[in-house]
Every structure is written in structure tokens, then in C-alpha cells.
Short mmCIF file of C-alpha atoms in Angstrom, two decimals:
data_model
loop_
_atom_site.label_atom_id
_atom_site.label_comp_id
_atom_site.label_asym_id
_atom_site.label_seq_id
_atom_site.Cartn_x
_atom_site.Cartn_y
_atom_site.Cartn_z
CA ASP A 1352 -8.06 20.78 -34.09
CA THR A 1353 -6.92 22.99 -31.22
CA GLY A 1354 -5.64 20.23 -28.99
CA VAL A 1355 -6.85 18.87 -25.68
CA SER A 1356 -9.10 21.21 -23.72
CA GLN A 1357 -10.10 21.06 -20.07
CA ASN A 1358 -12.75 22.87 -18.12
CA PRO A 1359 -12.78 24.55 -15.74
CA ARG A 1360 -9.18 25.76 -15.51
CA HIS A 1361 -9.53 26.51 -11.83
CA LYS A 1362 -11.93 25.23 -9.19
CA ILE A 1363 -12.14 26.23 -5.54
CA THR A 1364 -14.46 24.16 -3.42
CA LYS A 1365 -15.18 23.51 0.21
CA ARG A 1366 -14.34 20.21 1.81
CA GLY A 1367 -17.16 17.73 1.40
CA GLN A 1368 -18.48 19.13 -1.87
CA ASN A 1369 -18.54 17.24 -5.15
CA VAL A 1370 -16.71 18.51 -8.22
CA THR A 1371 -16.71 17.47 -11.86
CA PHE A 1372 -14.10 18.22 -14.49
CA ARG A 1373 -14.41 17.86 -18.25
CA CYS A 1374 -11.82 16.91 -20.84
CA ASP A 1375 -12.19 17.14 -24.62
CA PRO A 1376 -9.42 15.16 -26.34
CA ILE A 1377 -7.93 15.56 -29.80
CA SER A 1378 -10.72 14.30 -32.01
CA GLU A 1379 -8.95 11.41 -33.72
CA HIS A 1380 -7.38 10.08 -30.50
CA ASN A 1381 -9.02 6.97 -29.12
CA ARG A 1382 -7.16 6.94 -25.81
CA LEU A 1383 -7.79 9.37 -22.99
CA TYR A 1384 -5.89 9.58 -19.71
CA TRP A 1385 -6.36 11.32 -16.40
CA TYR A 1386 -3.42 12.26 -14.18
CA ARG A 1387 -3.00 14.15 -10.94
CA GLN A 1388 0.01 16.34 -10.26
CA THR A 1389 1.08 17.99 -7.03
CA LEU A 1390 3.83 20.55 -6.59
CA GLY A 1391 7.28 19.14 -7.14
CA GLN A 1392 6.03 15.85 -8.55
CA GLY A 1393 5.52 14.42 -11.98
CA PRO A 1394 2.04 13.50 -13.20
CA GLU A 1395 0.57 10.51 -11.35
CA PHE A 1396 -1.60 8.13 -13.35
CA LEU A 1397 -5.26 7.91 -12.33
CA THR A 1398 -7.09 6.10 -15.13
CA TYR A 1399 -7.35 5.71 -18.87
CA PHE A 1400 -9.91 4.89 -21.53
CA GLN A 1401 -9.71 3.35 -24.92
CA ASN A 1402 -12.78 4.62 -26.73
CA GLU A 1403 -15.55 4.36 -24.13
CA ALA A 1404 -14.00 1.51 -22.16
CA GLN A 1405 -12.18 2.31 -18.92
CA LEU A 1406 -9.24 -0.09 -19.12
CA GLU A 1407 -7.34 0.70 -15.96
CA LYS A 1408 -7.85 2.56 -12.73
CA SER A 1409 -5.01 3.31 -10.33
CA ARG A 1410 -5.13 1.61 -6.96
CA LEU A 1411 -4.37 5.03 -5.54
CA LEU A 1412 -7.78 6.19 -6.72
CA SER A 1413 -10.30 5.97 -3.94
CA ASP A 1414 -13.97 5.16 -4.43
CA ARG A 1415 -14.69 8.88 -4.26
CA PHE A 1416 -13.23 9.27 -7.74
CA SER A 1417 -15.10 8.23 -10.87
CA ALA A 1418 -14.45 8.86 -14.53
CA GLU A 1419 -16.61 8.35 -17.58
CA ARG A 1420 -16.23 8.60 -21.31
CA PRO A 1421 -19.74 7.75 -22.43
CA LYS A 1422 -19.45 8.14 -26.20
CA GLY A 1423 -15.75 7.66 -26.59
CA SER A 1424 -15.22 11.38 -27.04
CA PHE A 1425 -15.13 13.76 -24.05
CA SER A 1426 -14.56 12.52 -20.52
CA THR A 1427 -15.56 13.66 -17.07
CA LEU A 1428 -13.78 13.12 -13.77
CA GLU A 1429 -15.89 13.45 -10.65
CA ILE A 1430 -14.60 13.69 -7.10
CA GLN A 1431 -17.18 13.16 -4.39
CA ARG A 1432 -16.89 14.45 -0.82
CA THR A 1433 -13.69 16.34 -1.58
CA GLU A 1434 -10.88 16.40 0.97
CA GLN A 1435 -8.03 18.85 1.36
CA GLY A 1436 -5.65 16.18 0.12
CA ASP A 1437 -7.45 16.23 -3.21
CA SER A 1438 -6.01 19.68 -3.93
CA ALA A 1439 -3.85 19.26 -7.03
CA MET A 1440 -3.64 19.87 -10.75
CA TYR A 1441 -5.78 17.37 -12.68
CA LEU A 1442 -4.40 16.72 -16.13
CA CYS A 1443 -6.06 15.08 -19.08
CA ALA A 1444 -4.15 13.69 -22.04
CA SER A 1445 -5.04 11.87 -25.23
CA SER A 1446 -3.20 9.67 -27.67
CA LEU A 1447 -3.58 7.18 -30.43
CA ALA A 1448 -3.32 3.55 -29.38
CA GLY A 1449 0.16 2.23 -30.00
CA ALA A 1450 3.47 1.35 -28.47
CA MET A 1451 5.01 4.81 -28.47
CA ARG A 1452 2.07 6.28 -26.59
CA GLU A 1453 2.80 9.94 -27.28
CA GLN A 1454 0.38 11.72 -25.05
CA TYR A 1455 -0.84 15.24 -25.65
CA PHE A 1456 -1.89 17.09 -22.55
CA GLY A 1457 -4.52 19.67 -21.84
CA PRO A 1458 -3.82 22.75 -19.71
CA GLY A 1459 -5.14 21.08 -16.58
CA THR A 1460 -7.70 21.94 -13.92
CA ARG A 1461 -6.30 23.35 -10.70
CA LEU A 1462 -8.43 22.17 -7.76
CA THR A 1463 -8.20 23.85 -4.38
CA VAL A 1464 -10.17 22.32 -1.51
CA THR A 1465 -10.60 24.66 1.44
CA THR B 221 6.94 -1.08 -10.87
CA GLN B 222 9.14 0.79 -13.33
CA LEU B 223 10.52 4.02 -11.90
CA LEU B 224 12.15 6.93 -13.66
CA GLU B 225 14.59 9.03 -11.67
CA GLN B 226 15.48 12.46 -12.96
CA SER B 227 18.49 14.52 -11.99
CA PRO B 228 19.25 17.10 -11.00
CA GLN B 229 15.98 18.05 -9.34
CA PHE B 230 16.73 21.77 -9.72
CA LEU B 231 19.12 23.60 -12.03
CA SER B 232 19.71 27.33 -12.23
CA ILE B 233 22.05 28.71 -14.87
CA GLN B 234 22.89 31.88 -16.74
CA GLU B 235 21.72 32.57 -20.28
CA GLY B 236 24.16 31.16 -22.81
CA GLU B 237 25.36 28.24 -20.69
CA ASN B 238 25.04 24.59 -21.70
CA LEU B 239 23.38 21.96 -19.52
CA THR B 240 22.46 18.30 -19.39
CA VAL B 241 19.66 16.66 -17.44
CA TYR B 242 19.22 12.95 -16.93
CA CYS B 243 16.47 10.35 -16.77
CA ASN B 244 17.49 6.97 -15.37
CA SER B 245 15.83 3.66 -14.64
CA SER B 246 16.83 0.14 -13.67
CA SER B 247 14.23 -1.14 -16.16
CA VAL B 248 14.19 -1.27 -19.93
CA PHE B 249 11.73 1.00 -21.68
CA SER B 250 10.44 0.44 -25.20
CA SER B 251 10.39 4.22 -25.66
CA LEU B 252 10.80 7.38 -23.65
CA GLN B 253 9.15 10.74 -24.08
CA TRP B 254 10.44 14.14 -22.94
CA TYR B 255 8.03 16.91 -22.02
CA ARG B 256 8.41 20.53 -20.94
CA GLN B 257 5.91 22.03 -18.54
CA GLU B 258 5.44 25.66 -17.61
CA PRO B 259 3.79 26.69 -14.32
CA GLY B 260 0.02 26.31 -14.40
CA GLU B 261 0.03 24.52 -17.75
CA GLY B 262 0.04 20.94 -18.96
CA PRO B 263 3.20 19.19 -20.19
CA VAL B 264 4.10 19.72 -23.85
CA LEU B 265 5.62 16.81 -25.74
CA LEU B 266 9.12 17.54 -27.05
CA VAL B 267 10.32 14.24 -28.44
CA THR B 268 10.03 10.45 -28.35
CA VAL B 269 13.10 8.21 -28.49
CA VAL B 270 12.64 4.59 -29.42
CA THR B 271 15.91 2.95 -30.50
CA GLY B 272 18.80 2.28 -28.14
CA GLY B 273 21.59 4.79 -28.83
CA GLU B 274 19.25 7.08 -30.74
CA VAL B 275 20.02 10.80 -30.85
CA LYS B 276 17.40 13.36 -31.80
CA LYS B 277 17.88 17.09 -32.16
CA LEU B 278 15.29 19.79 -31.78
CA LYS B 279 16.97 23.14 -32.44
CA ARG B 280 19.28 23.66 -29.42
CA LEU B 281 17.98 20.54 -27.63
CA THR B 282 19.66 17.16 -28.09
CA PHE B 283 18.02 14.02 -26.74
CA GLN B 284 19.81 10.70 -26.39
CA PHE B 285 18.43 7.27 -25.52
CA GLY B 286 20.87 4.93 -23.81
CA ASP B 287 22.11 1.87 -25.64
CA ALA B 288 20.34 -0.40 -23.16
CA ARG B 289 17.16 1.73 -23.26
CA LYS B 290 17.31 2.29 -19.51
CA ASP B 291 18.28 5.93 -19.52
CA SER B 292 18.05 9.12 -21.49
CA SER B 293 19.57 12.58 -21.44
CA LEU B 294 18.60 16.02 -22.61
CA HIS B 295 21.33 18.50 -23.49
CA ILE B 296 20.55 22.16 -24.10
CA THR B 297 23.09 24.35 -25.87
CA ALA B 298 23.25 28.07 -25.20
CA ALA B 299 20.25 28.09 -22.89
CA GLN B 300 17.79 30.96 -23.12
CA PRO B 301 15.29 32.28 -20.57
CA GLY B 302 12.52 30.78 -22.71
CA ASP B 303 13.91 27.33 -21.90
CA THR B 304 12.86 27.81 -18.27
CA GLY B 305 10.43 25.12 -17.15
CA LEU B 306 9.97 21.65 -15.72
CA TYR B 307 11.44 18.93 -17.91
CA LEU B 308 9.76 15.55 -17.51
CA CYS B 309 10.61 12.16 -18.93
CA ALA B 310 7.99 9.42 -19.27
CA GLY B 311 7.74 5.91 -20.57
CA PRO B 312 5.25 3.07 -20.96
CA SER B 313 4.82 1.11 -17.74
CA ASN B 314 5.99 -2.48 -17.93
CA GLY B 315 3.44 -4.88 -19.32
CA ASN B 316 0.70 -2.31 -19.44
CA ALA B 317 -1.15 -1.38 -22.56
CA GLY B 318 -1.83 2.23 -21.73
CA LYS B 319 -0.28 3.45 -18.51
CA SER B 320 2.82 5.64 -18.58
CA THR B 321 5.26 6.36 -15.77
CA PHE B 322 6.60 9.87 -15.28
CA GLY B 323 9.70 11.04 -13.49
CA ASP B 324 9.44 13.92 -11.04
CA GLY B 325 11.22 16.23 -13.43
CA THR B 326 14.07 18.73 -13.47
CA THR B 327 13.13 22.33 -12.79
CA LEU B 328 15.32 24.52 -14.99
CA THR B 329 15.71 28.25 -14.48
CA VAL B 330 17.67 30.24 -17.04
CA LYS B 331 18.56 33.70 -15.83
CA PRO B 332 19.00 36.55 -18.34
#
């Protein structure tokens, strides 16, 4: 297993367009997380899945954001009607369920909204 | 809401020097993770500390979890330019089955 992968690595889009990012977790991990990170900040939690169930969604996440994990494997994060404030690094991580919650991150998708 | 405060925010040192960075909270954490992140990449897990007072070593890096499990430190001996990066601490959010809280990190620059 090569770890968590994310595609695309970079995305430039115009304000108002929709974008979709994909995350492929480590195969035996049943939990998958999405974070957003801006310059000078630590990762900010967006949502997480256990298998195909979305168990929590941050209150910071507007209705323009939606995430799916249809078969409990890969996940997609869609942002509709992008705004300049959505520009950030979007990170995906996966882990086994458990108290220690050691998360393994992908390389991220850098989104720039112009 | 459990918060993790990291200090210093920035640290610039010469190769060969020793340093310590800190991760503090007013809340108890069941475990804390330390990550290192390079520009344009995702964080890479370095270590998890679980027991109060625990010390873990990873080559020149020494991690300590406070006795009360409210704080942690990372000490690097004889820093090298390859140690340059953003060091993040993270822990499970209180009462939540999956969510983790991250600090804002310490940006370390080691000059040759």
C-alpha cells in the first residue's frame, strides 16, 4: 500500500465554479477525514466517515460543501459555487477506528479560487 | 472546545543547535500525536504519546507527554537542515469519537 493519495494535487478555478476532489485512503483503514488548512494554521476539521457513514460535519462547513464515501473506500469532497475564501489546502487522512486515532495524511489538494 | 497552543510559533536556528517546542492545553487529552509537515505536502505522523509522563525517542527527536496529559514537548538534538518544517501536535477532541484538534504548529528553520 502506498499510503493516502489525493487528486488533483492542484486546482485553479474561477469564482462560482464547482470543484470535486478525490481521496483514496489506506486500504485497511475504515475512517476517513477531510481537513482544510490555510497558511500559518493547523489543519481544520471538516468531516469524517467511518466506512460509508458520515459521522460528523463541522459547523464551519457551509451547505456548499458536500462529501461522500459511497462504498466505504474512496471519498470525494465537492465545493459548489466556489468563493475566494475557499482557497486553501484540502487534506485527506485515514485511520483505523480506535482511541489513539493515528491519522495518516495524503499530500493534499491545493485549491486556488480566482 | 479543547484547544492546543503551540510555542514558539517560529524558530530559526543554526545546524547543530538543540531546541524544544511545546504543545499546551488546559484540557486533558487521552493521547497526543506529533506531525511534521513540509511546504505543499500533508503532515507526516512522527509519534503518538499516550501515558502521562511518557518519553519516546525517535533518533534525535525526544517527545514527552506531561504527567497530567495536558501538555507535550518535542526536543531535537543537534538539529539538521532536514529537520526544517512545520511541527504540529494533535489530539482527540473531547467526547468525540473521531474528530481531532490540531495546534497551529511551530515553523522550524534550521540553517546550514
